[in-house]
Amino acid sequence: MKYEAVIGLEVHAQLQTNTKIFCGCETRFGEDANTRTCPVCIGMPGVLPVLNRKAVEYIVKTGLATHCTINPSSRFARKNYFYPDLPKGYQISQYELPVCEHGYVEIVADGKVKRVGLTRIHLEEDAGKNLHQAEGGASLVDLNRAGTPLMEIVSEPDIRTPEEASEYLKKLRSILRYIEVSDADMEKGNFRCDANVSIRPTGSTEFGTRAEIKNVNSFKFVQKAIEYEIKRQAQILDEGGRVVQETRLFDSSKGVTFSMRSKEEAHDYRYFPEPDLVPVVVSRETVEQIAKTIPELPDAKRTRFVQDYGLPEYDADMLTQSRALAAYFEEATKRSNQPKVVSNWMMGELMRLMNAEGKEIEDCPIMPERLAGMIKMIGEGVISTKIAKTVFEEMYKSGKDAETVVKEQGLVQVSDTGAIESIIDEVIKANPAQASDYKAGKEKLFGFFVGQVMKASKGKANPDMVNQLLKKKLSE
Ligand code: ADP
Ligand code: MG
Ligand code: ZN
């Protein structure tokens, strides 16, 4: 590879507080336009903001969960710009002194654990929403969303590939969900991402000029947008040109990024300290209290899964994506004592069936103890792994346990020597040419015979026994 990419992500996550960040309006959505508003969040002159304590608690929790320093005192700042969805003409945000700084998140990339640094996490208010499809060509403004609490999480430029970017976002989402501060749903706009991308000659330690791609709204698109951007910049450098610093947008239908504004057109936000709010002071005691409410987090769980259950990093990472998924794994493992087998079934068949229906593990029709029951039946030789796939699908469809499914459908594995031998005899008799070829040295035909016997037994013959008995019979 001639170039290496340097990527830093800025994520806006909506905090799941009941009310807005500086007023008592509810943060409910899908309501009629402008019904969740008050003089504070529509920016009437003379009103004063009052900080939502819960929002502070949630950002501190996030900072602790991502190994940040929690600043004992931080400040709000005004970020000034003009846009109709911003009624005050400025957004209350944080600038020099955010609540959290210097953290990191761990991701698993190429089977290895990698740290992505966090520069800062700060609090700010969301803007309203402009609706441009109104009758008569008018644009309307809905301020229900104005004043919704957001956290901006800024990463260091530590990410090197589009895949790492996607892993980072998934890990961040999963942490926010574990600690229940945000539902971090990208589709709902509760988790928005700006991607900063530059490239440099591989081996170089200096950073190249970056482009910032704004508001990409799905994990897949983030990856696609970065991939495109890397190619675009590489082509510019290859042709002897220079990348310009600018803000770009991603067109998901064309799979390309395009320029939105250049550095020259960039806003001057004229930040200054917010005079209407006192500094945010978070005491040591408060931090300690909040720390106690943090559950075992995905990284710690992943490490424990590797150590205690001997799982590969990859499996452990996948299975700790959500608390419910991890709990399912642990329950099924406790009852079957076969962690890797449980992991294989969960990451294979289970996820395949659930993804096909867009289901979450919480709605899984197969209880963990039932998966364990099925795995035990495989271990005891009652059913083969192959038949187990059929059993599993039926369990998923009907909600029945493995034993019932096996009994009802007559899927018990045939491990009776006599029965298997008679099937083998028939297969050999029906394929005399292949049998003599095999005996003459065409050993590849062995697989053909295994296949025929399994087919004749409708997949129920014990595969180990079929192998053994076939070898014997074919050399007779
Ligand atoms: P801004 O306020 O203009 O968005 P910041 O300094 O806050 O600028 O940086 C925003 C993001 O850009 C951070 O995530 C940072 O890691 C990333 N970043 C900074 N320099 C580069 C670069 N040369 N290439 C890629 N990403 C970068
Ligand atoms: Mg930025
Ligand atoms: Zn309000």
PDB file of C-alpha atoms and ligand atoms in Angstrom, residues 6-10 119 154-158 196-198 207-210 212 245, ligand 1:
ATOM      1  CA  VAL A   6      -5.627   8.721   9.085  1.00  0.00           C
ATOM      2  CA  ILE A   7      -9.148   8.931  10.423  1.00  0.00           C
ATOM      3  CA  GLY A   8     -10.703  10.753  13.386  1.00  0.00           C
ATOM      4  CA  LEU A   9     -14.409  10.555  14.175  1.00  0.00           C
ATOM      5  CA  GLU A  10     -16.745  13.006  15.866  1.00  0.00           C
ATOM      6  CA  THR A 119      -9.690  13.673  22.799  1.00  0.00           C
ATOM      7  CA  VAL A 154     -14.227  13.339  19.598  1.00  0.00           C
ATOM      8  CA  SER A 155     -11.654  10.661  18.767  1.00  0.00           C
ATOM      9  CA  GLU A 156      -7.944  11.132  18.243  1.00  0.00           C
ATOM     10  CA  PRO A 157      -6.803  10.525  14.644  1.00  0.00           C
ATOM     11  CA  ASP A 158      -5.881   6.944  15.632  1.00  0.00           C
ATOM     12  CA  ASN A 196     -12.317  13.303   9.264  1.00  0.00           C
ATOM     13  CA  VAL A 197     -10.136  11.614   6.678  1.00  0.00           C
ATOM     14  CA  SER A 198      -6.648  12.274   5.387  1.00  0.00           C
ATOM     15  CA  PHE A 207      -0.527  14.112   8.911  1.00  0.00           C
ATOM     16  CA  GLY A 208      -1.940  15.041   5.542  1.00  0.00           C
ATOM     17  CA  THR A 209      -4.694  17.600   4.955  1.00  0.00           C
ATOM     18  CA  ARG A 210      -8.076  16.283   5.995  1.00  0.00           C
ATOM     19  CA  GLU A 212     -14.463  16.260   7.032  1.00  0.00           C
ATOM     20  CA  GLN A 245      -9.168  21.158   3.624  1.00  0.00           C
TER      21      GLN A 245
HETATM   22  P1  ADP B   1     -12.867  20.674  14.071  1.00  0.00           P
HETATM   23  O1  ADP B   1     -13.334  21.419  15.263  1.00  0.00           O
HETATM   24  O2  ADP B   1     -12.557  21.519  12.905  1.00  0.00           O
HETATM   25  O3  ADP B   1     -13.793  19.579  13.696  1.00  0.00           O
HETATM   26  P2  ADP B   1     -10.879  19.217  15.625  1.00  0.00           P
HETATM   27  O4  ADP B   1      -9.490  19.623  15.925  1.00  0.00           O
HETATM   28  O5  ADP B   1     -11.857  19.186  16.729  1.00  0.00           O
HETATM   29  O6  ADP B   1     -11.425  20.062  14.433  1.00  0.00           O
HETATM   30  O7  ADP B   1     -10.741  17.771  15.008  1.00  0.00           O
HETATM   31  C1  ADP B   1     -11.827  17.030  14.665  1.00  0.00           C
HETATM   32  C2  ADP B   1     -11.459  15.607  14.329  1.00  0.00           C
HETATM   33  O8  ADP B   1     -10.512  15.547  13.277  1.00  0.00           O
HETATM   34  C3  ADP B   1     -10.847  14.800  15.454  1.00  0.00           C
HETATM   35  O9  ADP B   1     -11.573  13.586  15.530  1.00  0.00           O
HETATM   36  C4  ADP B   1      -9.424  14.545  15.014  1.00  0.00           C
HETATM   37  O10 ADP B   1      -8.975  13.284  15.445  1.00  0.00           O
HETATM   38  C5  ADP B   1      -9.542  14.571  13.524  1.00  0.00           C
HETATM   39  N1  ADP B   1      -8.325  14.957  12.798  1.00  0.00           N
HETATM   40  C6  ADP B   1      -7.513  16.002  13.071  1.00  0.00           C
HETATM   41  N2  ADP B   1      -6.516  16.055  12.160  1.00  0.00           N
HETATM   42  C7  ADP B   1      -6.716  15.041  11.267  1.00  0.00           C
HETATM   43  C8  ADP B   1      -6.041  14.615  10.091  1.00  0.00           C
HETATM   44  N3  ADP B   1      -4.974  15.219   9.609  1.00  0.00           N
HETATM   45  N4  ADP B   1      -6.539  13.536   9.447  1.00  0.00           N
HETATM   46  C9  ADP B   1      -7.662  12.923   9.890  1.00  0.00           C
HETATM   47  N5  ADP B   1      -8.333  13.291  10.987  1.00  0.00           N
HETATM   48  C10 ADP B   1      -7.872  14.345  11.682  1.00  0.00           C
END
